[in-house]
C-alpha cells in the first residue's frame, strides 16, 4: 500500500514497502523562519518522537515554508537529506551546521531509488512573467515500486508543458494530485488603495476568486487527463498559516480563497474528479491505484478542534493598516529602546541601501523612472521613496536617485504625499533585513510595512522588491548570517 500523510501547509510523510520519507516538513506550531510570520494553520501538534522511522528527507526548495530549520533540528541527523541542488550555498551550509551527516543535492531531471520508493524530478519553467521566485524548485513524482500509488506535486510552480506526458511514460498511474492553494492578498498594507468590502458573491455577475481558480485548475486537469489520465484524488493543501496577536484582524483580509470552498468549486466543475481539502493528520492510501479507507487521522498529529482555529473568513481587502510594531524588536522592548535607531545604525543602513540601489539598475522601477517626467500631474515627484520609522526621532526618508546609483537622504514630513511611490517600515526592520538578521517573510507581507503608489500604471513598487533583494540566491552571504542566527537560537 502507498500512503501520504498530510503534516500541514505543504509538508508530507510518504510511505510504502517499508520505506518512509518526509517532504518539506513543518513540524512546529509557528510559521516562517524563527516563527516570525505567524502560526501554522490549522493549529496542530506533531509528536515528532511518535513518527515512524524516517528513511529520507526531501526539501523541494529554500523558501522558509518548505525549508524550516527548526523542523529539521527535530530530526535524527543520520537520516539522509536531499536538498534542491539549486538552493543557495547558505542552505547547504546550514544543514551541515545542524549536523546532518548525509546531505545530497537533489538535481532536476533525475530519478532516485529510496528503498521501496522512487522519486523523479522535473525542471520547471521560470521564464514566464509572474512565475514566482521559486527558482530552485522542481516538480516531483513519488511512487512505490510495487505500483500501488503515486504522488505528484509541482510544489509552488505551474506545471511545465508536457509534464504529465513524461510522468505517464514511466508507466505509473496518476494517484494523488496535490494543489497548493497559496492565494493571499495584503492590500491592507497599501496606503490610499480603495478598501471597500467585497460585495456578496450572490449579488454580482463576475466570478469570485474561488471560481476563477477552480477554472484554472479545471484547465490543468484537462491537460493532466489528456496526457496521463484521471487522478485518484485532487488534494488541496497550502495556505497553512495565520497571523496572531495584534495582527490577527488581518486574517479576515489576507486569504481570499478558502480551501474547502475551492474543493467544492472544483468538485462542482469536475464531478468525475474526487477532490478534498486536507487538514493536518489526513492519511491518503492507495492500493493498486485506488483510494482505500484509512483511519481518520495520523495518531502522531493532534489537530485542534475547529472552534479553536483562528478565524480566516474573507471579508474583502479591509481597512488600511494604521500602525504596526517592528518585527525585530522584542515585545516588550528592552531599554534603551532599539527602535530609536542611532547614528551608527543609520550609517549601516545607508551602506546597505547602496547595494539595493545597484539591484534596481535596469529593472522595472529604473525603466519606469526613465519614462516619466520629473513630476506627475498631481505634483508628486516621480520618485521611489523609502520612509523609515523611528521611535523618539523623526523618520528617515530616502529617495532613489538613478543618476547617482544610490538612495539619497531627504527631509520630508509627508513622504506619502510628496513622492509617487514608496515603502514604509521600521528602520530597525529594514536594517535587520538588509544585514541578514531578519527573514523577508517576517516583514514584506506580514502586516509590518506599508506601500503607496499614486500612479501604479506608471510607477509601481511592492514589498516584492525587498523580498527578491533578500532572496538567498541573490544574497547568500546575508542568508548565511540569518541561518547562523536561527541555528544559534535553537541551541
mmCIF file of N, CA and C in Angstrom, residues 485-491:
data_model
loop_
_atom_site.group_PDB
_atom_site.id
_atom_site.type_symbol
_atom_site.label_atom_id
_atom_site.label_comp_id
_atom_site.label_asym_id
_atom_site.label_seq_id
_atom_site.Cartn_x
_atom_site.Cartn_y
_atom_site.Cartn_z
ATOM 1 N N UNK A 485 22.183 32.723 12.797
ATOM 2 C CA UNK A 485 21.451 33.270 13.945
ATOM 3 C C UNK A 485 20.298 32.348 14.339
ATOM 4 N N UNK A 486 19.584 31.823 13.337
ATOM 5 C CA UNK A 486 18.471 30.924 13.629
ATOM 6 C C UNK A 486 18.950 29.647 14.308
ATOM 7 N N UNK A 487 20.063 29.111 13.822
ATOM 8 C CA UNK A 487 20.598 27.893 14.433
ATOM 9 C C UNK A 487 21.041 28.146 15.866
ATOM 10 N N UNK A 488 21.629 29.317 16.111
ATOM 11 C CA UNK A 488 22.061 29.644 17.470
ATOM 12 C C UNK A 488 20.870 29.720 18.425
ATOM 13 N N UNK A 489 19.727 30.171 17.907
ATOM 14 C CA UNK A 489 18.538 30.280 18.755
ATOM 15 C C UNK A 489 17.937 28.919 19.097
ATOM 16 N N UNK A 490 18.337 27.875 18.355
ATOM 17 C CA UNK A 490 17.797 26.535 18.594
ATOM 18 C C UNK A 490 18.569 25.775 19.659
ATOM 19 N N UNK A 491 19.746 26.267 20.014
ATOM 20 C CA UNK A 491 20.595 25.549 20.975
ATOM 21 C C UNK A 491 20.322 26.022 22.400
#
